[in-house]
C-alpha positions as a printed Julia matrix, in Angstrom:
119×3 Matrix{Float64}:
 287.91  -134.12  -101.88
 284.69  -132.71  -100.48
 284.15  -131.47   -96.95
 280.74  -131.25   -95.32
 280.21  -129.18   -92.19
 277.02  -128.81   -90.16
 276.2   -126.08   -87.68
 273.28  -124.75   -85.69
 272.59  -127.49   -83.18
 271.68  -126.39   -79.68
 269.57  -127.03   -76.59
 266.02  -125.78   -77.08
 262.78  -126.04   -75.15
 259.82  -128.03   -76.51
 257.9   -125.93   -78.99
 260.99  -123.96   -79.91
 262.79  -123.57   -83.22
 266.25  -124.12   -84.62
 267.84  -123.68   -88.01
 270.57  -126.09   -89.06
 273.03  -125.33   -91.82
 275.29  -127.61   -93.83
 277.91  -126.36   -96.26
 279.84  -128.38   -98.81
 283.3   -127.24   -99.86
 286.23  -128.6   -101.83
 286.7   -129.74  -105.38
 283.67  -131.01  -107.25
 281.83  -130.42  -110.52
 278.38  -130.11  -109.05
 276.22  -130.86  -106.02
 273.18  -133.03  -106.6
 270.93  -134.06  -103.71
 271.52  -132.78  -100.19
 269.77  -133.9    -97.06
 269.58  -134.7    -93.4
 269.47  -137.8    -91.26
 269.35  -138.01   -87.5
 270.54  -140.51   -84.94
 269.34  -140.68   -81.37
 271.36  -142.54   -78.7
 271.05  -146.29   -79.11
 268.99  -145.97   -82.3
 269.61  -146.32   -85.99
 270.27  -143.41   -88.3
 266.93  -142.25   -89.72
 266.09  -140.17   -92.76
 264.69  -136.7    -92.03
 264.56  -134.69   -95.25
 266.21  -134.29   -98.63
 266.21  -131.78  -101.45
 267.26  -132.13  -105.07
 269.29  -129.62  -107.05
 265.94  -128.53  -108.51
 264.59  -127.83  -105.02
 262.22  -130.8   -104.88
 261.94  -131.76  -101.22
 260.74  -134.79   -99.33
 260.35  -135.48   -95.62
 259.78  -138.27   -93.17
 256.16  -138.2    -92.01
 257.04  -137.33   -88.42
 258.46  -133.92   -89.39
 256.05  -132.89   -92.14
 254.51  -129.52   -91.36
 257.19  -128.73   -88.78
 260.49  -128.91   -90.65
 261.42  -127.18   -93.9
 264.47  -128.05   -95.98
 265.92  -125.51   -98.39
 269.18  -124.9   -100.2
 271.29  -122.14  -101.66
 273.02  -123.59  -104.72
 275.34  -120.6   -105.03
 276.67  -121.32  -101.54
 276.47  -125.14  -101.77
 274.53  -124.99   -98.53
 271.44  -126.79   -97.28
 269.3   -125.63   -94.39
 266.83  -127.35   -92.1
 264.38  -125.05   -90.38
 262.87  -126.92   -87.44
 259.78  -125.54   -85.74
 257.51  -126.88   -83.0
 260.34  -129.08   -81.76
 259.51  -132.07   -79.6
 261.68  -134.05   -77.17
 261.62  -136.95   -79.64
 263.46  -134.74   -82.15
 266.53  -134.94   -79.91
 269.36  -136.48   -81.9
 272.6   -135.85   -83.71
 271.62  -134.41   -87.09
 273.89  -135.44   -89.94
 274.06  -133.85   -93.35
 274.88  -135.68   -96.57
 275.78  -134.4    -99.98
 275.84  -136.13  -103.36
 278.58  -134.55  -105.41
 280.03  -135.15  -108.84
 283.82  -135.43  -108.65
 285.36  -136.0   -112.04
 282.67  -138.08  -113.7
 281.69  -140.04  -110.63
 278.91  -139.45  -108.11
 279.99  -139.72  -104.49
 278.22  -139.38  -101.15
 279.81  -137.34   -98.38
 278.76  -136.95   -94.76
 279.38  -134.36   -92.09
 280.26  -135.07   -88.47
 276.86  -134.08   -87.15
 275.4   -131.4    -84.92
 273.6   -132.1    -81.65
 269.99  -131.03   -81.22
 268.53  -131.43   -77.74
 264.9   -130.62   -77.04
 264.27  -130.47   -73.33
 262.72  -128.26   -70.69
């Protein structure tokens, strides 16, 4: 089994910064892609950013230039550095991990961490 735990969400003023972390733990052979989605109240879950095991990253257009995704493979941890935050970035941020367990690729999700951007 694989556990995924996010941290770092908080209340921040517009223009501020936050750094989210997401760590995978448990029994697995390897971690492949890791990434972030977000879900605002009453809205669908939307893709934010993802990063491959080779550190290739991609982002939704609305966060390009403001958010940076990175990972530490030794710690099985992915980070999301969020700068120049806007009220529309307010959401629960959820981390996902693609892990190899046995010979099968699975997708695991965390419970989410709340990010609120408000003055």
